[in-house]
Amino acid sequence: MAACAVVAGLLQSTYNVLANDYRLGVAASLALAAAQTVPLLLAPRRPLPAWAIVFAADLVGGFALLSADGVDGRAWPWTPPAMIGYL
């Protein structure tokens, strides 16, 4: 239950950062936020596949942020919620 709550909070904050701060499209923000956070639920039992999925999503996210309007002056290509997910 605690892991689900943490992932749900991280999913919401990742979406907000991508959509509002980095000004990425809504659909892309939602897809990337889900791909970067939901696999964390696999981490306790399947850490390597979880890491691979999150890493691939972060690479796609980095390339997607190349065309985003809100990247100037912000951490790029790794968003703060992505770094929290890695921790």
mmCIF file of C-alpha atoms in Angstrom:
data_model
loop_
_atom_site.group_PDB
_atom_site.id
_atom_site.type_symbol
_atom_site.label_atom_id
_atom_site.label_comp_id
_atom_site.label_asym_id
_atom_site.label_seq_id
_atom_site.Cartn_x
_atom_site.Cartn_y
_atom_site.Cartn_z
ATOM 1 C CA MET A 1 0.000 0.000 0.000
ATOM 2 C CA ALA A 2 2.785 2.418 0.868
ATOM 3 C CA ALA A 3 4.580 1.747 -2.423
ATOM 4 C CA CYS A 4 1.365 2.388 -4.358
ATOM 5 C CA ALA A 5 0.869 5.677 -2.522
ATOM 6 C CA VAL A 6 4.439 6.785 -3.229
ATOM 7 C CA VAL A 7 4.163 5.854 -6.915
ATOM 8 C CA ALA A 8 0.803 7.622 -7.209
ATOM 9 C CA GLY A 9 2.277 10.789 -5.713
ATOM 10 C CA LEU A 10 5.351 10.553 -7.908
ATOM 11 C CA LEU A 11 3.160 9.974 -10.969
ATOM 12 C CA GLN A 12 1.165 13.127 -10.240
ATOM 13 C CA SER A 13 4.232 15.263 -9.575
ATOM 14 C CA THR A 14 6.034 13.937 -12.663
ATOM 15 C CA TYR A 15 3.026 14.740 -14.828
ATOM 16 C CA ASN A 16 2.745 18.235 -13.328
ATOM 17 C CA VAL A 17 6.429 18.973 -13.915
ATOM 18 C CA LEU A 18 6.380 17.705 -17.494
ATOM 19 C CA ALA A 19 3.099 19.361 -18.469
ATOM 20 C CA ASN A 20 3.283 22.633 -16.536
ATOM 21 C CA ASP A 21 6.971 23.418 -16.019
ATOM 22 C CA TYR A 22 8.506 21.901 -19.152
ATOM 23 C CA ARG A 23 5.378 22.595 -21.267
ATOM 24 C CA LEU A 24 5.368 19.173 -22.887
ATOM 25 C CA GLY A 25 2.054 18.086 -24.444
ATOM 26 C CA VAL A 26 -0.603 16.544 -22.215
ATOM 27 C CA ALA A 27 -0.581 13.109 -23.868
ATOM 28 C CA ALA A 28 3.223 12.930 -23.955
ATOM 29 C CA SER A 29 3.440 14.100 -20.338
ATOM 30 C CA LEU A 30 0.971 11.478 -19.164
ATOM 31 C CA ALA A 31 2.640 8.667 -21.111
ATOM 32 C CA LEU A 32 6.126 9.597 -19.933
ATOM 33 C CA ALA A 33 5.021 10.086 -16.343
ATOM 34 C CA ALA A 34 3.428 6.628 -16.313
ATOM 35 C CA ALA A 35 6.427 5.008 -17.986
ATOM 36 C CA GLN A 36 8.824 6.659 -15.534
ATOM 37 C CA THR A 37 6.927 5.868 -12.336
ATOM 38 C CA VAL A 38 4.667 2.805 -12.618
ATOM 39 C CA PRO A 39 7.581 0.365 -13.204
ATOM 40 C CA LEU A 40 8.857 1.323 -9.754
ATOM 41 C CA LEU A 41 6.212 -1.054 -8.403
ATOM 42 C CA LEU A 42 8.235 -3.881 -9.997
ATOM 43 C CA ALA A 43 11.466 -2.859 -8.288
ATOM 44 C CA PRO A 44 11.156 -4.971 -5.106
ATOM 45 C CA ARG A 45 10.675 -8.228 -7.038
ATOM 46 C CA ARG A 46 12.131 -7.493 -10.485
ATOM 47 C CA PRO A 47 14.640 -4.654 -10.081
ATOM 48 C CA LEU A 48 16.489 -5.064 -13.385
ATOM 49 C CA PRO A 49 13.394 -4.994 -15.634
ATOM 50 C CA ALA A 50 12.025 -2.061 -13.623
ATOM 51 C CA TRP A 51 15.287 -0.169 -14.063
ATOM 52 C CA ALA A 52 15.385 -0.955 -17.795
ATOM 53 C CA ILE A 53 11.840 0.324 -18.365
ATOM 54 C CA VAL A 54 12.412 3.502 -16.353
ATOM 55 C CA PHE A 55 15.768 4.119 -18.045
ATOM 56 C CA ALA A 56 14.240 3.682 -21.514
ATOM 57 C CA ALA A 57 11.395 6.038 -20.569
ATOM 58 C CA ASP A 58 13.899 8.598 -19.311
ATOM 59 C CA LEU A 59 15.830 8.422 -22.578
ATOM 60 C CA VAL A 60 12.624 8.925 -24.563
ATOM 61 C CA GLY A 61 11.711 11.753 -22.201
ATOM 62 C CA GLY A 62 15.068 13.442 -22.735
ATOM 63 C CA PHE A 63 14.568 13.403 -26.482
ATOM 64 C CA ALA A 64 10.955 14.562 -26.114
ATOM 65 C CA LEU A 65 12.106 17.537 -24.056
ATOM 66 C CA LEU A 66 14.294 18.677 -26.941
ATOM 67 C CA SER A 67 11.162 20.112 -28.535
ATOM 68 C CA ALA A 68 9.563 21.383 -25.312
ATOM 69 C CA ASP A 69 9.233 25.113 -24.677
ATOM 70 C CA GLY A 70 9.969 25.170 -20.945
ATOM 71 C CA VAL A 71 13.444 23.606 -20.840
ATOM 72 C CA ASP A 72 15.420 26.866 -20.596
ATOM 73 C CA GLY A 73 16.880 27.285 -17.116
ATOM 74 C CA ARG A 74 15.676 23.879 -15.907
ATOM 75 C CA ALA A 75 17.342 20.547 -15.272
ATOM 76 C CA TRP A 76 17.541 18.724 -18.567
ATOM 77 C CA PRO A 77 17.240 15.916 -19.620
ATOM 78 C CA TRP A 78 16.520 14.514 -16.165
ATOM 79 C CA THR A 79 13.555 16.057 -14.412
ATOM 80 C CA PRO A 80 13.578 16.315 -10.605
ATOM 81 C CA PRO A 81 10.814 13.679 -10.180
ATOM 82 C CA ALA A 82 12.787 11.275 -12.386
ATOM 83 C CA MET A 83 15.779 11.682 -10.096
ATOM 84 C CA ILE A 84 13.601 11.006 -7.057
ATOM 85 C CA GLY A 85 12.328 7.865 -8.780
ATOM 86 C CA TYR A 86 15.889 6.676 -9.294
ATOM 87 C CA LEU A 87 16.638 7.172 -5.611
#
